[in-house]
Each structure stands twice: as C-alpha cells, then as structure tokens.
Amino acid sequence: MTEPSIFTRILNGEIPGDFVARTERVFAIRDINPQAPVHVLIIPVTEQYRDVTELAAGDPGLMAEMVAMAKEIAAEHSNGEYRLIFNNGPSAGQSVFHVHAHVLADIEEGKLVGF
Ligand code: 5GP
C-alpha cells in the first residue's frame, strides 16, 4: 500500500486544511504557501490520477468538475477572473503527485507569478 497523499490526509482531517469548497468528488483548500491573494488548490477526492494528463485521459468529466469549482471560487473570492495552473512532473514544479489545479486570483497588475 502506498501512503495517502498530503491532500488525502487533509481531506481525512489528519492534517488541518482551510477548506473553501467541497462536492462529492472534488474539494478545494487554500494553499499553505500562497503565490497570490487568492491561491486555492482544487483536488479530486480520488488520488488515482497523478497529473492532469492522466486525469484528462481517465475522467474528463472530473476535470470539468474541477474547472467548474475554480470558476465558482474565483467568482466568490475575486472578480471571477483567474489563472488555472497544473504542474506536470518534478521539473515543471509538481511536488504532490495527487492531481490538483492551482487557482490564482485577485492578482495585482504586473504581479503574475511563474511557478
Ligand atoms: P505542486 O508543487 O505539486 O504543483 O503543488 C503543491 C502545492 O501544495 C504547493 O503549492 C504547496 O504550497 C501546497 N502544499 C504542500 N503541503 C501543503 C499542506 O500541508 N497544506 C496546504 N494547504 N497546501 C500544501
């Protein structure tokens, strides 16, 4: 058995998390190291997909649910506009191999981060 991911442990209440949304299949927490005033991670409950490539091939509907949640969070916490970032692979900045999308919003002009 592989260890549960950090996100699964947060979902299970083993580690504290600041939840901003939750459905049956997707949840959202604030990133612990925010890169913008709104920096939320959108995460499927299942950790069977390592990255967005696997997710898109395996369950495109689940990916669509993640995008719908991103839009709702940006509307609720900012002006509805947002960046949606998936890091894919360690050299591209991925550190947690339980697929997740970064929602960045409320970004000050000229302060777009690249990470
Ligand atoms: P990645 O680098 O895989 O694209 O994104 C992983 C993200 O998870 C990072 O932005 C990192 O700050 C965030 N993260 C890592 N550990 C925790 C944690 O314990 N709680 C929360 N809320 N975010 C975390």
GROMACS .gro file of N, CA and C and ligand atoms in nm:
model
  369
    1MET      N    1   0.085  -0.120   0.000
    1MET     CA    2   0.000   0.000   0.000
    1MET      C    3   0.088   0.125   0.000
    2THR      N    4   0.056   0.218  -0.090
    2THR     CA    5   0.129   0.344  -0.086
    2THR      C    6   0.065   0.435   0.020
    3GLU      N    7   0.145   0.523   0.070
    3GLU     CA    8   0.097   0.620   0.170
    3GLU      C    9  -0.008   0.713   0.108
    4PRO      N   10  -0.110   0.754   0.183
    4PRO     CA   11  -0.202   0.854   0.130
    4PRO      C   12  -0.128   0.985   0.103
    5SER      N   13  -0.174   1.058   0.004
    5SER     CA   14  -0.110   1.186  -0.027
    5SER      C   15  -0.139   1.287   0.083
    6ILE      N   16  -0.063   1.393   0.084
    6ILE     CA   17  -0.086   1.501   0.182
    6ILE      C   18  -0.229   1.555   0.169
    7PHE      N   19  -0.281   1.559   0.045
    7PHE     CA   20  -0.416   1.614   0.026
    7PHE      C   21  -0.522   1.518   0.081
    8THR      N   22  -0.501   1.388   0.064
    8THR     CA   23  -0.594   1.290   0.122
    8THR      C   24  -0.592   1.300   0.274
    9ARG      N   25  -0.474   1.322   0.330
    9ARG     CA   26  -0.463   1.334   0.476
    9ARG      C   27  -0.536   1.459   0.525
   10ILE      N   28  -0.529   1.566   0.447
   10ILE     CA   29  -0.604   1.688   0.483
   10ILE      C   30  -0.754   1.658   0.473
   11LEU      N   31  -0.795   1.593   0.365
   11LEU     CA   32  -0.937   1.561   0.346
   11LEU      C   33  -0.990   1.476   0.461
   12ASN      N   34  -0.905   1.384   0.509
   12ASN     CA   35  -0.946   1.294   0.617
   12ASN      C   36  -0.936   1.358   0.756
   13GLY      N   37  -0.888   1.481   0.761
   13GLY     CA   38  -0.881   1.551   0.889
   13GLY      C   39  -0.758   1.519   0.972
   14GLU      N   40  -0.662   1.446   0.912
   14GLU     CA   41  -0.539   1.413   0.986
   14GLU      C   42  -0.448   1.534   0.997
   15ILE      N   43  -0.457   1.622   0.896
   15ILE     CA   44  -0.376   1.744   0.891
   15ILE      C   45  -0.476   1.857   0.869
   16PRO      N   46  -0.456   1.970   0.937
   16PRO     CA   47  -0.553   2.079   0.918
   16PRO      C   48  -0.548   2.136   0.776
   17GLY      N   49  -0.662   2.178   0.729
   17GLY     CA   50  -0.671   2.241   0.597
   17GLY      C   51  -0.779   2.348   0.600
   18ASP      N   52  -0.759   2.452   0.522
   18ASP     CA   53  -0.857   2.561   0.516
   18ASP      C   54  -0.945   2.535   0.393
   19PHE      N   55  -1.057   2.469   0.416
   19PHE     CA   56  -1.146   2.428   0.305
   19PHE      C   57  -1.229   2.545   0.257
   20VAL      N   58  -1.237   2.560   0.126
   20VAL     CA   59  -1.324   2.666   0.071
   20VAL      C   60  -1.440   2.609  -0.012
   21ALA      N   61  -1.433   2.484  -0.051
   21ALA     CA   62  -1.544   2.423  -0.126
   21ALA      C   63  -1.532   2.271  -0.115
   22ARG      N   64  -1.646   2.205  -0.134
   22ARG     CA   65  -1.646   2.059  -0.127
   22ARG      C   66  -1.768   2.006  -0.202
   23THR      N   67  -1.748   1.912  -0.292
   23THR     CA   68  -1.859   1.838  -0.351
   23THR      C   69  -1.829   1.690  -0.326
   24GLU      N   70  -1.912   1.604  -0.384
   24GLU     CA   71  -1.890   1.460  -0.365
   24GLU      C   72  -1.753   1.417  -0.419
   25ARG      N   73  -1.711   1.480  -0.531
   25ARG     CA   74  -1.591   1.430  -0.600
   25ARG      C   75  -1.471   1.525  -0.598
   26VAL      N   76  -1.494   1.648  -0.555
   26VAL     CA   77  -1.387   1.748  -0.562
   26VAL      C   78  -1.388   1.834  -0.436
   27PHE      N   79  -1.268   1.874  -0.390
   27PHE     CA   80  -1.262   1.968  -0.278
   27PHE      C   81  -1.157   2.075  -0.306
   28ALA      N   82  -1.165   2.183  -0.230
   28ALA     CA   83  -1.074   2.295  -0.251
   28ALA      C   84  -1.025   2.345  -0.117
   29ILE      N   85  -0.891   2.368  -0.109
   29ILE     CA   86  -0.830   2.422   0.013
   29ILE      C   87  -0.738   2.537  -0.025
   30ARG      N   88  -0.715   2.627   0.069
   30ARG     CA   89  -0.617   2.733   0.044
   30ARG      C   90  -0.477   2.674   0.047
   31ASP      N   91  -0.393   2.721  -0.047
   31ASP     CA   92  -0.254   2.676  -0.050
   31ASP      C   93  -0.181   2.730   0.074
   32ILE      N   94  -0.097   2.645   0.132
   32ILE     CA   95  -0.025   2.683   0.254
   32ILE      C   96   0.082   2.789   0.225
   33ASN      N   97   0.122   2.801   0.099
   33ASN     CA   98   0.228   2.895   0.060
   33ASN      C   99   0.177   2.980  -0.057
   34PRO      N  100   0.082   3.071  -0.029
   34PRO     CA  101   0.011   3.138  -0.139
   34PRO      C  102   0.100   3.227  -0.226
   35GLN      N  103   0.075   3.221  -0.356
   35GLN     CA  104   0.151   3.299  -0.454
   35GLN      C  105   0.067   3.415  -0.509
   36ALA      N  106  -0.053   3.432  -0.456
   36ALA     CA  107  -0.143   3.540  -0.496
   36ALA      C  108  -0.243   3.557  -0.382
   37PRO      N  109  -0.313   3.671  -0.375
   37PRO     CA  110  -0.410   3.692  -0.267
   37PRO      C  111  -0.513   3.579  -0.258
   38VAL      N  112  -0.557   3.528  -0.373
   38VAL     CA  113  -0.640   3.406  -0.373
   38VAL      C  114  -0.555   3.296  -0.438
   39HIS      N  115  -0.521   3.196  -0.362
   39HIS     CA  116  -0.445   3.080  -0.414
   39HIS      C  117  -0.506   2.956  -0.350
   40VAL      N  118  -0.589   2.890  -0.431
   40VAL     CA  119  -0.666   2.775  -0.383
   40VAL      C  120  -0.628   2.654  -0.468
   41LEU      N  121  -0.620   2.539  -0.404
   41LEU     CA  122  -0.594   2.414  -0.474
   41LEU      C  123  -0.725   2.339  -0.492
   42ILE      N  124  -0.752   2.298  -0.616
   42ILE     CA  125  -0.872   2.218  -0.646
   42ILE      C  126  -0.825   2.075  -0.665
   43ILE      N  127  -0.886   1.984  -0.590
   43ILE     CA  128  -0.832   1.847  -0.581
   43ILE      C  129  -0.944   1.745  -0.592
   44PRO      N  130  -0.930   1.645  -0.678
   44PRO     CA  131  -1.030   1.538  -0.677
   44PRO      C  132  -1.018   1.455  -0.549
   45VAL      N  133  -1.128   1.403  -0.500
   45VAL     CA  134  -1.124   1.317  -0.382
   45VAL      C  135  -1.036   1.195  -0.411
   46THR      N  136  -1.051   1.137  -0.529
   46THR     CA  137  -0.967   1.022  -0.564
   46THR      C  138  -0.824   1.067  -0.589
   47GLU      N  139  -0.730   0.985  -0.545
   47GLU     CA  140  -0.591   1.018  -0.578
   47GLU      C  141  -0.535   0.923  -0.684
   48GLN      N  142  -0.625   0.863  -0.763
   48GLN     CA  143  -0.578   0.766  -0.861
   48GLN      C  144  -0.508   0.831  -0.982
   49TYR      N  145  -0.528   0.962  -1.000
   49TYR     CA  146  -0.462   1.031  -1.112
   49TYR      C  147  -0.346   1.114  -1.059
   50ARG      N  148  -0.229   1.089  -1.112
   50ARG     CA  149  -0.108   1.160  -1.066
   50ARG      C  150  -0.101   1.302  -1.117
   51ASP      N  151  -0.149   1.322  -1.239
   51ASP     CA  152  -0.134   1.454  -1.301
   51ASP      C  153  -0.247   1.476  -1.400
   52VAL      N  154  -0.249   1.595  -1.460
   52VAL     CA  155  -0.364   1.631  -1.544
   52VAL      C  156  -0.370   1.546  -1.672
   53THR      N  157  -0.257   1.498  -1.718
   53THR     CA  158  -0.257   1.413  -1.837
   53THR      C  159  -0.335   1.285  -1.809
   54GLU      N  160  -0.306   1.223  -1.695
   54GLU     CA  161  -0.378   1.101  -1.657
   54GLU      C  162  -0.526   1.131  -1.631
   55LEU      N  163  -0.553   1.243  -1.566
   55LEU     CA  164  -0.691   1.280  -1.534
   55LEU      C  165  -0.772   1.302  -1.661
   56ALA      N  166  -0.716   1.377  -1.753
   56ALA     CA  167  -0.789   1.410  -1.877
   56ALA      C  168  -0.820   1.284  -1.957
   57ALA      N  169  -0.726   1.190  -1.957
   57ALA     CA  170  -0.748   1.065  -2.030
   57ALA      C  171  -0.846   0.974  -1.955
   58GLY      N  172  -0.837   0.975  -1.821
   58GLY     CA  173  -0.913   0.877  -1.742
   58GLY      C  174  -1.053   0.922  -1.705
   59ASP      N  175  -1.071   1.054  -1.681
   59ASP     CA  176  -1.203   1.101  -1.637
   59ASP      C  177  -1.219   1.250  -1.672
   60PRO      N  178  -1.241   1.280  -1.800
   60PRO     CA  179  -1.253   1.421  -1.839
   60PRO      C  180  -1.368   1.493  -1.769
   61GLY      N  181  -1.472   1.418  -1.732
   61GLY     CA  182  -1.583   1.480  -1.659
   61GLY      C  183  -1.539   1.532  -1.522
   62LEU      N  184  -1.450   1.459  -1.459
   62LEU     CA  185  -1.398   1.501  -1.328
   62LEU      C  186  -1.314   1.628  -1.345
   63MET      N  187  -1.240   1.633  -1.454
   63MET     CA  188  -1.162   1.754  -1.482
   63MET      C  189  -1.256   1.873  -1.501
   64ALA      N  190  -1.365   1.851  -1.570
   64ALA     CA  191  -1.463   1.958  -1.591
   64ALA      C  192  -1.522   2.004  -1.457
   65GLU      N  193  -1.544   1.911  -1.365
   65GLU     CA  194  -1.594   1.949  -1.232
   65GLU      C  195  -1.493   2.037  -1.159
   66MET      N  196  -1.364   2.007  -1.178
   66MET     CA  197  -1.260   2.089  -1.115
   66MET      C  198  -1.262   2.230  -1.172
   67VAL      N  199  -1.277   2.241  -1.303
   67VAL     CA  200  -1.279   2.373  -1.367
   67VAL      C  201  -1.403   2.451  -1.320
   68ALA      N  202  -1.516   2.382  -1.309
   68ALA     CA  203  -1.638   2.450  -1.262
   68ALA      C  204  -1.618   2.502  -1.120
   69MET      N  205  -1.550   2.425  -1.036
   69MET     CA  206  -1.526   2.471  -0.899
   69MET      C  207  -1.430   2.590  -0.899
   70ALA      N  208  -1.331   2.588  -0.987
   70ALA     CA  209  -1.237   2.701  -0.996
   70ALA      C  210  -1.312   2.829  -1.029
   71LYS      N  211  -1.403   2.820  -1.123
   71LYS     CA  212  -1.480   2.937  -1.165
   71LYS      C  213  -1.564   2.991  -1.048
   72GLU      N  214  -1.627   2.901  -0.976
   72GLU     CA  215  -1.710   2.944  -0.862
   72GLU      C  216  -1.626   3.011  -0.754
   73ILE      N  217  -1.509   2.956  -0.728
   73ILE     CA  218  -1.422   3.014  -0.625
   73ILE      C  219  -1.374   3.153  -0.668
   74ALA      N  220  -1.338   3.166  -0.795
   74ALA     CA  221  -1.292   3.298  -0.843
   74ALA      C  222  -1.405   3.400  -0.837
   75ALA      N  223  -1.526   3.356  -0.860
   75ALA     CA  224  -1.641   3.448  -0.854
   75ALA      C  225  -1.669   3.486  -0.709
   76GLU      N  226  -1.654   3.390  -0.619
   76GLU     CA  227  -1.686   3.414  -0.479
   76GLU      C  228  -1.578   3.497  -0.408
   77HIS      N  229  -1.451   3.471  -0.443
   77HIS     CA  230  -1.340   3.532  -0.369
   77HIS      C  231  -1.271   3.645  -0.445
   78SER      N  232  -1.308   3.664  -0.573
   78SER     CA  233  -1.247   3.772  -0.652
   78SER      C  234  -1.348   3.821  -0.754
   79ASN      N  235  -1.299   3.865  -0.871
   79ASN     CA  236  -1.390   3.922  -0.971
   79ASN      C  237  -1.432   3.822  -1.079
   80GLY      N  238  -1.403   3.694  -1.054
   80GLY     CA  239  -1.444   3.590  -1.148
   80GLY      C  240  -1.336   3.553  -1.249
   81GLU      N  241  -1.227   3.632  -1.252
   81GLU     CA  242  -1.117   3.601  -1.345
   81GLU      C  243  -1.007   3.528  -1.267
   82TYR      N  244  -0.943   3.434  -1.332
   82TYR     CA  245  -0.847   3.351  -1.259
   82TYR      C  246  -0.748   3.283  -1.352
   83ARG      N  247  -0.633   3.244  -1.296
   83ARG     CA  248  -0.539   3.157  -1.366
   83ARG      C  249  -0.560   3.017  -1.312
   84LEU      N  250  -0.545   2.919  -1.399
   84LEU     CA  251  -0.560   2.779  -1.359
   84LEU      C  252  -0.432   2.707  -1.402
   85ILE      N  253  -0.356   2.659  -1.304
   85ILE     CA  254  -0.224   2.602  -1.334
   85ILE      C  255  -0.217   2.457  -1.285
   86PHE      N  256  -0.171   2.371  -1.377
   86PHE     CA  257  -0.140   2.233  -1.340
   86PHE      C  258   0.010   2.217  -1.363
   87ASN      N  259   0.085   2.184  -1.261
   87ASN     CA  260   0.226   2.149  -1.281
   87ASN      C  261   0.234   1.999  -1.308
   88ASN      N  262   0.310   1.963  -1.408
   88ASN     CA  263   0.316   1.822  -1.450
   88ASN      C  264   0.459   1.772  -1.452
   89GLY      N  265   0.496   1.700  -1.346
   89GLY     CA  266   0.630   1.644  -1.335
   89GLY      C  267   0.719   1.735  -1.252
   90PRO      N  268   0.817   1.673  -1.183
   90PRO     CA  269   0.903   1.749  -1.091
   90PRO      C  270   0.975   1.865  -1.158
   91SER      N  271   1.022   1.847  -1.280
   91SER     CA  272   1.097   1.955  -1.343
   91SER      C  273   1.005   2.070  -1.385
   92ALA      N  274   0.875   2.046  -1.383
   92ALA     CA  275   0.777   2.151  -1.413
   92ALA      C  276   0.717   2.207  -1.284
   93GLY      N  277   0.772   2.168  -1.171
   93GLY     CA  278   0.729   2.226  -1.043
   93GLY      C  279   0.630   2.142  -0.965
   94GLN      N  280   0.595   2.023  -1.014
   94GLN     CA  281   0.500   1.941  -0.938
   94GLN      C  282   0.571   1.876  -0.819
   95SER      N  283   0.510   1.889  -0.702
   95SER     CA  284   0.568   1.828  -0.582
   95SER      C  285   0.474   1.729  -0.515
   96VAL      N  286   0.344   1.737  -0.547
   96VAL     CA  287   0.247   1.643  -0.490
   96VAL      C  288   0.183   1.568  -0.607
   97PHE      N  289   0.192   1.434  -0.602
   97PHE     CA  290   0.150   1.353  -0.718
   97PHE      C  291   0.011   1.294  -0.699
   98HIS      N  292  -0.077   1.381  -0.658
   98HIS     CA  293  -0.222   1.362  -0.650
   98HIS      C  294  -0.273   1.485  -0.724
   99VAL      N  295  -0.327   1.460  -0.844
   99VAL     CA  296  -0.353   1.574  -0.934
   99VAL      C  297  -0.428   1.687  -0.862
  100HIS      N  298  -0.388   1.809  -0.893
  100HIS     CA  299  -0.452   1.928  -0.835
  100HIS      C  300  -0.430   2.045  -0.929
  101ALA      N  301  -0.523   2.139  -0.925
  101ALA     CA  302  -0.511   2.262  -1.003
  101ALA      C  303  -0.492   2.377  -0.905
  102HIS      N  304  -0.404   2.469  -0.942
  102HIS     CA  305  -0.387   2.592  -0.864
  102HIS      C  306  -0.479   2.698  -0.924
  103VAL      N  307  -0.565   2.756  -0.842
  103VAL     CA  308  -0.646   2.871  -0.885
  103VAL      C  309  -0.583   2.995  -0.825
  104LEU      N  310  -0.543   3.087  -0.911
  104LEU     CA  311  -0.484   3.213  -0.865
  104LEU      C  312  -0.574   3.326  -0.910
  105ALA      N  313  -0.610   3.413  -0.815
  105ALA     CA  314  -0.700   3.524  -0.849
  105ALA      C  315  -0.667   3.645  -0.763
  106ASP      N  316  -0.730   3.756  -0.797
  106ASP     CA  317  -0.706   3.883  -0.727
  106ASP      C  318  -0.562   3.931  -0.748
  107ILE      N  319  -0.506   3.900  -0.863
  107ILE     CA  320  -0.364   3.926  -0.886
  107ILE      C  321  -0.345   4.074  -0.922
  108GLU      N  322  -0.252   4.135  -0.851
  108GLU     CA  323  -0.221   4.276  -0.877
  108GLU      C  324  -0.158   4.289  -1.016
  109GLU      N  325  -0.187   4.398  -1.084
  109GLU     CA  326  -0.132   4.416  -1.219
  109GLU      C  327   0.021   4.407  -1.217
  110GLY      N  328   0.076   4.333  -1.310
  110GLY     CA  329   0.221   4.319  -1.318
  110GLY      C  330   0.280   4.218  -1.220
  111LYS      N  331   0.195   4.150  -1.145
  111LYS     CA  332   0.245   4.056  -1.044
  111LYS      C  333   0.211   3.910  -1.077
  112LEU      N  334   0.202   3.877  -1.204
  112LEU     CA  335   0.175   3.737  -1.241
  112LEU      C  336   0.295   3.653  -1.205
  113VAL      N  337   0.272   3.549  -1.125
  113VAL     CA  338   0.385   3.465  -1.083
  113VAL      C  339   0.404   3.351  -1.184
  114GLY      N  340   0.526   3.307  -1.198
  114GLY     CA  341   0.554   3.188  -1.278
  114GLY      C  342   0.606   3.083  -1.184
  115PHE      N  343   0.530   2.981  -1.158
  115PHE     CA  344   0.579   2.877  -1.067
  115PHE      C  345   0.522   2.744  -1.109
  1165GP     P1  346   0.264   2.139  -0.686
  1165GP     O1  347   0.402   2.191  -0.650
  1165GP     O2  348   0.259   1.989  -0.674
  1165GP     O3  349   0.208   2.192  -0.813
  1165GP     O4  350   0.167   2.199  -0.574
  1165GP     C1  351   0.162   2.152  -0.444
  1165GP     C2  352   0.111   2.265  -0.359
  1165GP     O5  353   0.070   2.212  -0.236
  1165GP     C3  354   0.218   2.372  -0.329
  1165GP     O6  355   0.176   2.497  -0.381
  1165GP     C4  356   0.226   2.372  -0.176
  1165GP     O7  357   0.240   2.501  -0.120
  1165GP     C5  358   0.096   2.306  -0.136
  1165GP     N1  359   0.103   2.233  -0.010
  1165GP     C6  360   0.201   2.146   0.028
  1165GP     N2  361   0.174   2.098   0.151
  1165GP     C7  362   0.057   2.156   0.190
  1165GP     C8  363  -0.021   2.145   0.309
  1165GP     O8  364   0.010   2.073   0.404
  1165GP     N3  365  -0.135   2.220   0.312
  1165GP     C9  366  -0.173   2.302   0.211
  1165GP     N4  367  -0.287   2.370   0.224
  1165GP     N5  368  -0.101   2.314   0.097
  1165GP    C10  369   0.013   2.241   0.088
   0.00000   0.00000   0.00000
